[in-house]
JSON list of C-alpha atoms in Angstrom, two decimals:
[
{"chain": "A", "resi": 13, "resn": "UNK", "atom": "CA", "xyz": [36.77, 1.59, 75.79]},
{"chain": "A", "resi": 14, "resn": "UNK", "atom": "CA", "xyz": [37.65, 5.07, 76.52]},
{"chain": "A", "resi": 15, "resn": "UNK", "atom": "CA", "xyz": [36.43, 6.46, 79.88]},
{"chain": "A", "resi": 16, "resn": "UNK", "atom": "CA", "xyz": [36.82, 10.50, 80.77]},
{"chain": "A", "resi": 17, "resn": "UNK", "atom": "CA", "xyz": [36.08, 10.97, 84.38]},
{"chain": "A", "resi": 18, "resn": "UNK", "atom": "CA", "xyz": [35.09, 14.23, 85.65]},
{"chain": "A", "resi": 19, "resn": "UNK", "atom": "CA", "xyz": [35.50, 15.24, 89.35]},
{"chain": "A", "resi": 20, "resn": "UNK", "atom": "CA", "xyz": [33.46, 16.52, 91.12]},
{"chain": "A", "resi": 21, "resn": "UNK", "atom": "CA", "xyz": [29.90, 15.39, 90.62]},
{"chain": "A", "resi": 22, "resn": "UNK", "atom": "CA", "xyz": [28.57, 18.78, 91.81]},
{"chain": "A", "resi": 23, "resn": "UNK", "atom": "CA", "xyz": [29.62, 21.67, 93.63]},
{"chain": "A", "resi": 24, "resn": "UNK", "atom": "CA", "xyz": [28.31, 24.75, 95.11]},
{"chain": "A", "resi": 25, "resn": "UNK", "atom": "CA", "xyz": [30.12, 27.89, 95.62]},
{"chain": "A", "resi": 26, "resn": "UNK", "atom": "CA", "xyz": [28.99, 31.30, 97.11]},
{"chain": "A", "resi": 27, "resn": "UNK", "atom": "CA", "xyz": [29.47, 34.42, 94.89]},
{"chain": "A", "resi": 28, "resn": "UNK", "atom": "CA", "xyz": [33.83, 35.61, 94.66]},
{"chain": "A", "resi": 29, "resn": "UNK", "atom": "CA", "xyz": [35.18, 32.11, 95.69]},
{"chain": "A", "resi": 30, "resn": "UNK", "atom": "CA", "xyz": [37.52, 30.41, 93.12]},
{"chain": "A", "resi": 31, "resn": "UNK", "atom": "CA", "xyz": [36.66, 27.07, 91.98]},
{"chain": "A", "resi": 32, "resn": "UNK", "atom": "CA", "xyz": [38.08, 24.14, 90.03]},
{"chain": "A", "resi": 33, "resn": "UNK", "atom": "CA", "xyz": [37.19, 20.90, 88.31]},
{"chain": "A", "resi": 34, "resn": "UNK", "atom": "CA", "xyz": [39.10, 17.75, 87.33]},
{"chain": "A", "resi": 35, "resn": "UNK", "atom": "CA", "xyz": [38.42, 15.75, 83.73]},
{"chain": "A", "resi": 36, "resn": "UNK", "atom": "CA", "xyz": [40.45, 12.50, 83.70]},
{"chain": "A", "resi": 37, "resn": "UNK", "atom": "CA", "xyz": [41.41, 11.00, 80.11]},
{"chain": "A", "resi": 38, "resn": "UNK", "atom": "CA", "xyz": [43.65, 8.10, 78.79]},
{"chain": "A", "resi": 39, "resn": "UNK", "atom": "CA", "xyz": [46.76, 9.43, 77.91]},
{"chain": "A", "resi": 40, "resn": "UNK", "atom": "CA", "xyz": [47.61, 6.93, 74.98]},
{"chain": "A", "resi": 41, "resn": "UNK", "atom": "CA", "xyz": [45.82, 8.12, 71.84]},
{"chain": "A", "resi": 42, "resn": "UNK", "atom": "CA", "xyz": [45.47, 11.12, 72.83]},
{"chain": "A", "resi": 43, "resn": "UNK", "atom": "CA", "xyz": [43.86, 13.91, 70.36]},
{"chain": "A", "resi": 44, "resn": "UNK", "atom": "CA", "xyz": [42.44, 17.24, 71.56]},
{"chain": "A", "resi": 45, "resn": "UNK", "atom": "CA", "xyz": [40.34, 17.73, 75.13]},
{"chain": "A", "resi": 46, "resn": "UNK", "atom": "CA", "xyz": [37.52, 20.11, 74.42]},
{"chain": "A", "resi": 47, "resn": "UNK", "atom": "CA", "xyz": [35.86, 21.70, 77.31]},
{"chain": "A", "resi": 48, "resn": "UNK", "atom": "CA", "xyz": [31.94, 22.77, 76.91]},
{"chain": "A", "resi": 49, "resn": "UNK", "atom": "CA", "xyz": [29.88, 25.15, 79.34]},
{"chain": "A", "resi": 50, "resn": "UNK", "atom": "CA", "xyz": [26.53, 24.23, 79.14]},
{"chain": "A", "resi": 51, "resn": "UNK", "atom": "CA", "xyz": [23.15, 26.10, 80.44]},
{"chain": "A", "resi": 52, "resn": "UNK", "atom": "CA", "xyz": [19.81, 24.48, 80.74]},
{"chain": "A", "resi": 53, "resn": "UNK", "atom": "CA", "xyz": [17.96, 24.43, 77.59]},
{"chain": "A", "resi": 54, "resn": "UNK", "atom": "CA", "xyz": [20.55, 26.06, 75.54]},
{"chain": "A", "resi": 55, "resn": "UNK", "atom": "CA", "xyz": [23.56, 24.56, 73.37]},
{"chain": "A", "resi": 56, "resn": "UNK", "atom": "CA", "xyz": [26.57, 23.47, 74.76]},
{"chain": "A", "resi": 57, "resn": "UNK", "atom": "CA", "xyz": [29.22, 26.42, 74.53]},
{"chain": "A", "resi": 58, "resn": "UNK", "atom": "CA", "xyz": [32.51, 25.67, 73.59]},
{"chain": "A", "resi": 59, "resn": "UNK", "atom": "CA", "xyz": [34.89, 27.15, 75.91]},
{"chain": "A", "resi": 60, "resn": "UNK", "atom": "CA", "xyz": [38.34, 25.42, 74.77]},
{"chain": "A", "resi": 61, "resn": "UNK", "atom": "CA", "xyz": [40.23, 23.10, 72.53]},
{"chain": "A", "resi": 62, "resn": "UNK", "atom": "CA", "xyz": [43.46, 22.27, 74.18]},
{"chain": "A", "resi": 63, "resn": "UNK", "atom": "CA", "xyz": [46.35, 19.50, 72.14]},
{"chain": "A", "resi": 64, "resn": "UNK", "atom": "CA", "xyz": [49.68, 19.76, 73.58]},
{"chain": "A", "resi": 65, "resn": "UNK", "atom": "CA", "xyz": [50.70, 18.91, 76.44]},
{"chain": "A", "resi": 66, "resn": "UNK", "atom": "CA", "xyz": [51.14, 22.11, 78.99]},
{"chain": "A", "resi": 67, "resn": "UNK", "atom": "CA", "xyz": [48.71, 24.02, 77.17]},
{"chain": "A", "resi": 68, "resn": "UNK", "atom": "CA", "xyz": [47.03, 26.59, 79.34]},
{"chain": "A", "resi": 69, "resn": "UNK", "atom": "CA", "xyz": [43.97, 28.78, 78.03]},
{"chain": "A", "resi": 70, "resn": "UNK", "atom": "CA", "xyz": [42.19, 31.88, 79.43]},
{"chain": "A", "resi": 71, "resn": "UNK", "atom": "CA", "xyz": [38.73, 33.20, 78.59]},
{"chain": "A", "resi": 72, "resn": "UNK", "atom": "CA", "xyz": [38.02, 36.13, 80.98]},
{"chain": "A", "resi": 73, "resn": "UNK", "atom": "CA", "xyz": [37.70, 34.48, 84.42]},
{"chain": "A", "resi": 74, "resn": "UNK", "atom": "CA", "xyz": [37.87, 30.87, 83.44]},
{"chain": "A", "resi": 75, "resn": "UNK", "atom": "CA", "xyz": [41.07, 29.24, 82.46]},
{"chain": "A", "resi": 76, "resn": "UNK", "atom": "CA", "xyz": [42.12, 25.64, 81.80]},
{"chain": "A", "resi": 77, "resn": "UNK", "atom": "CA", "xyz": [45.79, 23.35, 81.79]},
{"chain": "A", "resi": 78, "resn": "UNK", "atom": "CA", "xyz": [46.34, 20.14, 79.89]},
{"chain": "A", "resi": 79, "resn": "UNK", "atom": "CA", "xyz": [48.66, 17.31, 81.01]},
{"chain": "A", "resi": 80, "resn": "UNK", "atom": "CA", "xyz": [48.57, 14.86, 78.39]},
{"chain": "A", "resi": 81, "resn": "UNK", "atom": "CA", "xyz": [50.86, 12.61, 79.92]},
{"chain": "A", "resi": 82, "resn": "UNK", "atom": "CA", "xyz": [49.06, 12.10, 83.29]},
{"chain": "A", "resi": 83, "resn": "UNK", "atom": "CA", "xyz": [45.99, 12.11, 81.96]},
{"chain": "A", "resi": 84, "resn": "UNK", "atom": "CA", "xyz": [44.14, 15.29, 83.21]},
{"chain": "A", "resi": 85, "resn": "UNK", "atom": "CA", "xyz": [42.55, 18.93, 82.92]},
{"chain": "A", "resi": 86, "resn": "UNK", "atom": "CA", "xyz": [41.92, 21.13, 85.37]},
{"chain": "A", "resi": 87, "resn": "UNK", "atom": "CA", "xyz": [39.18, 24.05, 84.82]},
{"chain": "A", "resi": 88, "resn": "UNK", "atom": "CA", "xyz": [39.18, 26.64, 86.84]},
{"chain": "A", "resi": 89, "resn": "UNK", "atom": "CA", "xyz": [36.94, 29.93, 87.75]},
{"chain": "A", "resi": 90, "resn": "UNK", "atom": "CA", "xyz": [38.40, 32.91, 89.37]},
{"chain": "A", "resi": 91, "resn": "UNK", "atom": "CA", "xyz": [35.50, 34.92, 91.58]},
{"chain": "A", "resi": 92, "resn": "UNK", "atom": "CA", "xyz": [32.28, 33.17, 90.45]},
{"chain": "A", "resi": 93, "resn": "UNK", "atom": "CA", "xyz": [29.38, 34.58, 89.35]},
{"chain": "A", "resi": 94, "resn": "UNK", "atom": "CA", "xyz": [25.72, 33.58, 89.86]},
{"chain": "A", "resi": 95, "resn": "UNK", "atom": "CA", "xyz": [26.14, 33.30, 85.84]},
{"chain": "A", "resi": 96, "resn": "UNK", "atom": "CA", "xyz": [28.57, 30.56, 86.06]},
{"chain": "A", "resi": 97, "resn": "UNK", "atom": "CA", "xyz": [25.81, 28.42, 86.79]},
{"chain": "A", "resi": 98, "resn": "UNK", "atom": "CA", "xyz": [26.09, 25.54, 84.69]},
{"chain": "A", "resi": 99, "resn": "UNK", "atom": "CA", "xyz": [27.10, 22.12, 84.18]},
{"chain": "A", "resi": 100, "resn": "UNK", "atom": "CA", "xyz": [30.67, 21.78, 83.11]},
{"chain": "A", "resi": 101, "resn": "UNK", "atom": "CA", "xyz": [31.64, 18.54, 80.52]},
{"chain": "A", "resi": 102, "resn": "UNK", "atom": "CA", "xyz": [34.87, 17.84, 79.16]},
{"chain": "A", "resi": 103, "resn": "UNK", "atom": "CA", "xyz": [35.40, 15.23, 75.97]},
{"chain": "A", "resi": 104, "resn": "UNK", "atom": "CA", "xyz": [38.72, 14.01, 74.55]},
{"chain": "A", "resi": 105, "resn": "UNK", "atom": "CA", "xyz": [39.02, 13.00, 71.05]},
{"chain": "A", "resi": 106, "resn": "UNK", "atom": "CA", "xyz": [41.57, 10.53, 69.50]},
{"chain": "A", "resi": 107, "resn": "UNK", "atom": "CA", "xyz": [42.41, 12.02, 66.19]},
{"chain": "A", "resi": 108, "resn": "UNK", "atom": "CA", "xyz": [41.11, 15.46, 63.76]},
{"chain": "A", "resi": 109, "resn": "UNK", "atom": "CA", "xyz": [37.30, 15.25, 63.04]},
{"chain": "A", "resi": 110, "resn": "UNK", "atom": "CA", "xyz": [36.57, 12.09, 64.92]},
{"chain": "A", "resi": 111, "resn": "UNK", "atom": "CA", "xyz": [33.78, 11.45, 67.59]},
{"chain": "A", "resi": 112, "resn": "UNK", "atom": "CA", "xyz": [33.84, 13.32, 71.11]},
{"chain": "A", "resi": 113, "resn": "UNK", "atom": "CA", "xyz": [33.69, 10.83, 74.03]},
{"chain": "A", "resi": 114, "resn": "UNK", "atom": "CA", "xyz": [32.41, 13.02, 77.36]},
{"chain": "A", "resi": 115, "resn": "UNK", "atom": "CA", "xyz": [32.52, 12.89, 81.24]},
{"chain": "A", "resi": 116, "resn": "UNK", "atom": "CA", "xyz": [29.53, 13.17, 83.04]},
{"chain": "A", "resi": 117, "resn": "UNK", "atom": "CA", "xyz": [30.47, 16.46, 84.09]},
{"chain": "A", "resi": 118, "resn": "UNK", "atom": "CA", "xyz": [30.28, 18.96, 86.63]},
{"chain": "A", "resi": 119, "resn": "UNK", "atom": "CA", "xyz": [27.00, 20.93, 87.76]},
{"chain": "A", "resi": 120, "resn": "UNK", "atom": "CA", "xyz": [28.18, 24.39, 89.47]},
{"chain": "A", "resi": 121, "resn": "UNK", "atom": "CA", "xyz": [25.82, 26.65, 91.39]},
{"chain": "A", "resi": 122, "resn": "UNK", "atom": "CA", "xyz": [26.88, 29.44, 92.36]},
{"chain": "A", "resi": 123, "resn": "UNK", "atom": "CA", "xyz": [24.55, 31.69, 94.81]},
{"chain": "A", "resi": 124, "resn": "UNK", "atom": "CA", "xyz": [24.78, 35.06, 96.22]},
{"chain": "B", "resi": 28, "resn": "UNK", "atom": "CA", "xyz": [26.96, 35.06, 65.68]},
{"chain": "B", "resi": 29, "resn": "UNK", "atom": "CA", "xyz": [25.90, 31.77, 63.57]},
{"chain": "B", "resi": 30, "resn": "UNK", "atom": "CA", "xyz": [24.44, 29.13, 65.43]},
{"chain": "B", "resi": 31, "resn": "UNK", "atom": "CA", "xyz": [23.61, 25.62, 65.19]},
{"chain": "B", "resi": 32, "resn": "UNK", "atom": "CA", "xyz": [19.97, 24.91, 65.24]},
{"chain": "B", "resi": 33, "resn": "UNK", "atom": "CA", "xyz": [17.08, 22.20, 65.65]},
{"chain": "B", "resi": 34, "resn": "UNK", "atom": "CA", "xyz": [13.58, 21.53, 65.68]},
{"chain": "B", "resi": 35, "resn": "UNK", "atom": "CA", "xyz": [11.31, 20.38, 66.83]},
{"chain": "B", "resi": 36, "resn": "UNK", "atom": "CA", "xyz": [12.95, 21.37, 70.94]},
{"chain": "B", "resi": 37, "resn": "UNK", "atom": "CA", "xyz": [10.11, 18.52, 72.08]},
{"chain": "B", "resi": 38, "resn": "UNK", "atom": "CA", "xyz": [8.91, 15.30, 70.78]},
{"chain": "B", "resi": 39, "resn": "UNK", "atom": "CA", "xyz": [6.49, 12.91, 71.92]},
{"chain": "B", "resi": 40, "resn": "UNK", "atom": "CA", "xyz": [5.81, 9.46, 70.15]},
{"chain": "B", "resi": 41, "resn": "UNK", "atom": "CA", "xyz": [4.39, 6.53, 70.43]},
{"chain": "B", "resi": 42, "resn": "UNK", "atom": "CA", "xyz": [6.87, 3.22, 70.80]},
{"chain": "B", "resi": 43, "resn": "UNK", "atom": "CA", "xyz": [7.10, 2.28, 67.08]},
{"chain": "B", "resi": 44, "resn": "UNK", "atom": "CA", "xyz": [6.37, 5.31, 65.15]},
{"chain": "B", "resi": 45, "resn": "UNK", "atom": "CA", "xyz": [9.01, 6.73, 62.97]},
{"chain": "B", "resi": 46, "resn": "UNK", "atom": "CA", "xyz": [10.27, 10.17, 64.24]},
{"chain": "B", "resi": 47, "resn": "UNK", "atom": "CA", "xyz": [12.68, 12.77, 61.84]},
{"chain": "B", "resi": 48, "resn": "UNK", "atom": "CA", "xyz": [15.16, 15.32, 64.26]},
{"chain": "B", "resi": 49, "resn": "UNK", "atom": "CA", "xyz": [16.21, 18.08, 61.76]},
{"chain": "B", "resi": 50, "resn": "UNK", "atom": "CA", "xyz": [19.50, 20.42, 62.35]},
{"chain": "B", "resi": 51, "resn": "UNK", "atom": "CA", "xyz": [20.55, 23.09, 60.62]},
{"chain": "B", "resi": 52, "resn": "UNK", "atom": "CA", "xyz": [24.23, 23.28, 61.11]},
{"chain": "B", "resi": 53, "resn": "UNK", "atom": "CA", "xyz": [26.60, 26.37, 60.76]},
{"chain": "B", "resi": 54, "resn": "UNK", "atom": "CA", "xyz": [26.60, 27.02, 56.56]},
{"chain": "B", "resi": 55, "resn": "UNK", "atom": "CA", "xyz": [30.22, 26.23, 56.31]},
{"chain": "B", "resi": 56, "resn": "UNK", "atom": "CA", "xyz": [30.82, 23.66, 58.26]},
{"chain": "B", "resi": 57, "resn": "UNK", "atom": "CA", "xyz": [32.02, 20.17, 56.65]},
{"chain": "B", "resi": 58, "resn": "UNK", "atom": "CA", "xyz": [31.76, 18.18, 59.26]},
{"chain": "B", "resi": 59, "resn": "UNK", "atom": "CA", "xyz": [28.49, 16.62, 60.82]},
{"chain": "B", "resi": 60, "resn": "UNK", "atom": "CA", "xyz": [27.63, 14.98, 64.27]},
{"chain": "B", "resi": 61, "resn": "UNK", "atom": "CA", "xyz": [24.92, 13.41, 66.03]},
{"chain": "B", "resi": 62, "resn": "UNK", "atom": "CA", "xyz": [24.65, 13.19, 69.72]},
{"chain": "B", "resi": 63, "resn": "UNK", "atom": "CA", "xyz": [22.47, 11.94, 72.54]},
{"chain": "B", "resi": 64, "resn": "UNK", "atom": "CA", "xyz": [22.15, 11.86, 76.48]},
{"chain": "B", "resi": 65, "resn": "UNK", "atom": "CA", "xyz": [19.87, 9.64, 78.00]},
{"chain": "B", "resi": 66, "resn": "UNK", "atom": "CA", "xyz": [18.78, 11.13, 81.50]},
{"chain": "B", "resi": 67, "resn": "UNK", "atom": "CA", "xyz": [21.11, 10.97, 84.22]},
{"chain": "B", "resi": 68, "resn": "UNK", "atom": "CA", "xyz": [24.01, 9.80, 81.53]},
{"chain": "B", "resi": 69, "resn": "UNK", "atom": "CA", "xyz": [26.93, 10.83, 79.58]},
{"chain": "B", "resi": 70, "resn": "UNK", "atom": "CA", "xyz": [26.27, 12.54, 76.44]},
{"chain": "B", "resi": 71, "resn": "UNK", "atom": "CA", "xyz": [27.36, 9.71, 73.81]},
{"chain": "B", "resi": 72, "resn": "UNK", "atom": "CA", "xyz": [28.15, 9.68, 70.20]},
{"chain": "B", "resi": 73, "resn": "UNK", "atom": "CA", "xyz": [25.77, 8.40, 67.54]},
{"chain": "B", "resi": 74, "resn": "UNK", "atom": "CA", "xyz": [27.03, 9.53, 64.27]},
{"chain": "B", "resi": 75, "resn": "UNK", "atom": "CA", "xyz": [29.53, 11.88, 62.14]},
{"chain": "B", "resi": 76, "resn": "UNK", "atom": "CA", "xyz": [28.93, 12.24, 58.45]},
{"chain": "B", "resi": 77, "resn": "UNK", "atom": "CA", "xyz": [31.15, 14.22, 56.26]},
{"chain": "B", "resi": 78, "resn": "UNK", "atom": "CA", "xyz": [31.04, 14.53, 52.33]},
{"chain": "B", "resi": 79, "resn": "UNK", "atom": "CA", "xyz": [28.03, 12.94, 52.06]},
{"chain": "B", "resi": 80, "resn": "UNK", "atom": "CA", "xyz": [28.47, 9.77, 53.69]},
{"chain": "B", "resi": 81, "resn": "UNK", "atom": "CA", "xyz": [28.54, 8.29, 57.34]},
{"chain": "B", "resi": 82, "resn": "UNK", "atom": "CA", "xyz": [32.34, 8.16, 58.45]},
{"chain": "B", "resi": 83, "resn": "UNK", "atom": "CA", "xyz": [32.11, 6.67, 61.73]},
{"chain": "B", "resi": 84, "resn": "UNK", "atom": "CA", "xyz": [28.85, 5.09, 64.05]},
{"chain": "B", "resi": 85, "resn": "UNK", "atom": "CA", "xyz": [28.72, 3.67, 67.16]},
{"chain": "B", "resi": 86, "resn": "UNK", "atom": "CA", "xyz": [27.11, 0.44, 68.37]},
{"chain": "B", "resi": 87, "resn": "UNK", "atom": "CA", "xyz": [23.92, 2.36, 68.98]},
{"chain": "B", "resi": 88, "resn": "UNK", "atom": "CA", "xyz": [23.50, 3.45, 65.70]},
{"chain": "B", "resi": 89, "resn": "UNK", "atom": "CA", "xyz": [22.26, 0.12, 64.53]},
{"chain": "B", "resi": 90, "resn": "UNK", "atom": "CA", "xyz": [19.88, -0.18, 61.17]},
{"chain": "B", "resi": 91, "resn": "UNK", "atom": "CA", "xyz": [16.70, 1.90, 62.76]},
{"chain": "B", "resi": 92, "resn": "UNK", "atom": "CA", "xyz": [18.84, 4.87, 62.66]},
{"chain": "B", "resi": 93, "resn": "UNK", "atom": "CA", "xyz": [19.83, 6.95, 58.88]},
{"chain": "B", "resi": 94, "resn": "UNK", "atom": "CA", "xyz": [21.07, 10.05, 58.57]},
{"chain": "B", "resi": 95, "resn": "UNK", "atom": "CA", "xyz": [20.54, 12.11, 55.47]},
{"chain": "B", "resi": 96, "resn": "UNK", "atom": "CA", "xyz": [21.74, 16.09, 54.05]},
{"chain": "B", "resi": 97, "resn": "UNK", "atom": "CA", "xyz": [19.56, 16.40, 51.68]},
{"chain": "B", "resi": 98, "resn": "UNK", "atom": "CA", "xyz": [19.49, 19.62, 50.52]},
{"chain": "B", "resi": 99, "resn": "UNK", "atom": "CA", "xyz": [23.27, 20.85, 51.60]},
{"chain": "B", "resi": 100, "resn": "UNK", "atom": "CA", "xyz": [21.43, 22.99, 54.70]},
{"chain": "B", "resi": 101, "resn": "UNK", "atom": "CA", "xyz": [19.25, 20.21, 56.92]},
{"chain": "B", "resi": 102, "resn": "UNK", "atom": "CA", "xyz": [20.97, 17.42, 58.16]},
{"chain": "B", "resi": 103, "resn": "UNK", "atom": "CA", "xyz": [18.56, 14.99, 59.64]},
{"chain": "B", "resi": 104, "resn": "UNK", "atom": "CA", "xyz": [18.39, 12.19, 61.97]},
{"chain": "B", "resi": 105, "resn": "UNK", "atom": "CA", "xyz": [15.57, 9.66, 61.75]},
{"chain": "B", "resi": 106, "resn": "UNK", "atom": "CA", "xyz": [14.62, 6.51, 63.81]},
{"chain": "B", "resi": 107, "resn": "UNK", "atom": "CA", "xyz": [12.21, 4.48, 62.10]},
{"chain": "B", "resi": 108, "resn": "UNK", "atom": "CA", "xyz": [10.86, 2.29, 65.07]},
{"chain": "B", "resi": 109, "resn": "UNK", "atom": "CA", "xyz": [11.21, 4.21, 68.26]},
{"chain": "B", "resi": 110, "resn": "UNK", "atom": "CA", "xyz": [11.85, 2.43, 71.46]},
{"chain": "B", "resi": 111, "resn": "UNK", "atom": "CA", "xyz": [11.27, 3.31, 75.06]},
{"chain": "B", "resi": 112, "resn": "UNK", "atom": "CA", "xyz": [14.89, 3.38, 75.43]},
{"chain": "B", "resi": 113, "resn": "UNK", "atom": "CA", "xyz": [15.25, 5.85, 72.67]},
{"chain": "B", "resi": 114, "resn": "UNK", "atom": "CA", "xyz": [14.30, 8.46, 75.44]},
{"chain": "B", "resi": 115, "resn": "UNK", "atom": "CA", "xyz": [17.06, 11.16, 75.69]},
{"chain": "B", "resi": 116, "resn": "UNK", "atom": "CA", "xyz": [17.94, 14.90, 74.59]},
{"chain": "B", "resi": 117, "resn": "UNK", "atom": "CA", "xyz": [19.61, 14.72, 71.13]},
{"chain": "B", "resi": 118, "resn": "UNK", "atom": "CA", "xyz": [22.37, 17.14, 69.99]},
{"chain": "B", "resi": 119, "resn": "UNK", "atom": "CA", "xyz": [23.24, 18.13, 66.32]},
{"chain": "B", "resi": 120, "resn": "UNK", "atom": "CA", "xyz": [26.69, 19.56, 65.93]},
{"chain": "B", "resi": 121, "resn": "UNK", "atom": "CA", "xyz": [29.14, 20.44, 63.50]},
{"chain": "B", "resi": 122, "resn": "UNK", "atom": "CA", "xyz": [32.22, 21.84, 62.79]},
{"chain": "B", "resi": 123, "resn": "UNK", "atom": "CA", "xyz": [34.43, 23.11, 60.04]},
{"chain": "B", "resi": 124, "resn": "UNK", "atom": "CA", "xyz": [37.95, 22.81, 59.71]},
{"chain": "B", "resi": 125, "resn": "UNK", "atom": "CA", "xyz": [39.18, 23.72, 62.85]},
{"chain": "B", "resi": 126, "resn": "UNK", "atom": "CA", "xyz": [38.66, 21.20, 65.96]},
{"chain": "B", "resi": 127, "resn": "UNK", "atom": "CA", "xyz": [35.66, 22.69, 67.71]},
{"chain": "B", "resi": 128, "resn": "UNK", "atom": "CA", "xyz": [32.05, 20.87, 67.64]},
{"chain": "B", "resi": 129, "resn": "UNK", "atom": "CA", "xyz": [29.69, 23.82, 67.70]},
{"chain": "B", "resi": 130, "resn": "UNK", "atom": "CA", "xyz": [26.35, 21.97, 69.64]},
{"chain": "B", "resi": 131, "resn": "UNK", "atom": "CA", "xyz": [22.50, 23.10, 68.81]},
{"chain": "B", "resi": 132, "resn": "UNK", "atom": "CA", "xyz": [20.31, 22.92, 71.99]},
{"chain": "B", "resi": 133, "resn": "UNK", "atom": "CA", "xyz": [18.95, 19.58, 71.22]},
{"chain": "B", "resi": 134, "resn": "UNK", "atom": "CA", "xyz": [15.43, 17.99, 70.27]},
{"chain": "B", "resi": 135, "resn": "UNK", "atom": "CA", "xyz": [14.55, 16.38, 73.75]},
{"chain": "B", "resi": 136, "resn": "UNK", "atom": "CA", "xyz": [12.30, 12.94, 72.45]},
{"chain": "B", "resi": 137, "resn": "UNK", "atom": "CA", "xyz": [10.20, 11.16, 74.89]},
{"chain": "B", "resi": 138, "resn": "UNK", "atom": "CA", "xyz": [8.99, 7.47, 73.32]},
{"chain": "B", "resi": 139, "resn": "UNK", "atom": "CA", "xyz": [6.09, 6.39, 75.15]}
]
């Protein structure tokens, strides 16, 4: 059974602080860890796809790091916004076009 | 921007009707997915279907589930006897050959 852990539960920041989250994934059959943005009552945005080991992605204030041989991702948001409200999943996948298995993920507030 | 989207956003049933969740998926995608999240749980995977046929199903998607594509745009997920415990927020995606899942905001079904 694969099991992606995300860390933590919820948070809540004030307006300019830096923030960052922790999804936890087996490191053996290891695929591609997607991370999703997701807003109440809309679709799930995809933020990244990450594969190899060391990768690091940016997307104007968020950016994320991969360590496939530990295990883990780290997310993380430079001077939030009240816009970065959200909840925060990650998923690994095992192999090209198979299933997405998810952590619980993280809620963020962010208030002024 | 194309999008991934699905009607109805609400359904209500009785326990034992038959209910149909259509998604239209990005036009040219290949690759098909059905999700769900039961309150308070981790998103989970029910389905992919590519070329016309189921490739992979979890345990959940036992015989009162099908999937169909019947007219190369819908791409439909029906439950022929609903069950209380087929409560949850279900999420169409798809994807084409690149590794991103592109998520529609989900058909939220409450089986009373």
């Amino acid at each position: 059974i694969l099991n992606v852990e995300q860390s933590p539960q919820s948070l809540h920041v004030q307006e300019g602080d830096s923030t960052n989250f922790t999804c936890s994934f087996p490191s053996s059959n290891f695929y591609a860890l997607h991370w999703y943005r997701w807003e109440t009552a809309k679709s799930p945005e995809a933020l990244f796809v990450m594969t190899l080991n060391g990768d690091e992605k940016k997307k104007g204030r968020i950016s994320a790091t991969l360590n496939t041989k530990e295990g883990y991702s780290y997310l993380y948001i430079k001077g939030s916004q009240p816009e970065d409200s959200a909840t925060y999943l990650c998923a690994f996948s095992t192999g090209t076009a198979s299933k997405l298995t998810f952590g619980t993920g993280t809620r963020l507030q962010v208030t002024l | 921007e194309p999008e991934v989207t699905q009607t109805p956003s609400h359904q209500v049933t009785q326990m034992g009707q038959e209910v149909i969740l259509r998604c239209v998926p990005i036009s040219n995608h290949l690759y098909f997915y059905w999700y769900r999240q039961i309150l308070g749980q981790k998103v989970e995977f029910l389905v992919s279907f590519y070329n016309n046929e189921i490739s992979e199903k979890s345990e959940i998607f036992d015989d009162q589930f099908s999937v169909e594509r019947p007219d190369g745009s819908n791409f439909t997920l029906k439950i022929r006897s609903t069950k209380l415990e087929d409560s949850a927020m279900y999420f169409c995606a798809s994807r084409w050959v690149q590794e991103t899942q592109y998520f529609g905001p989900g058909t939220r079904l409450l089986v009373l």
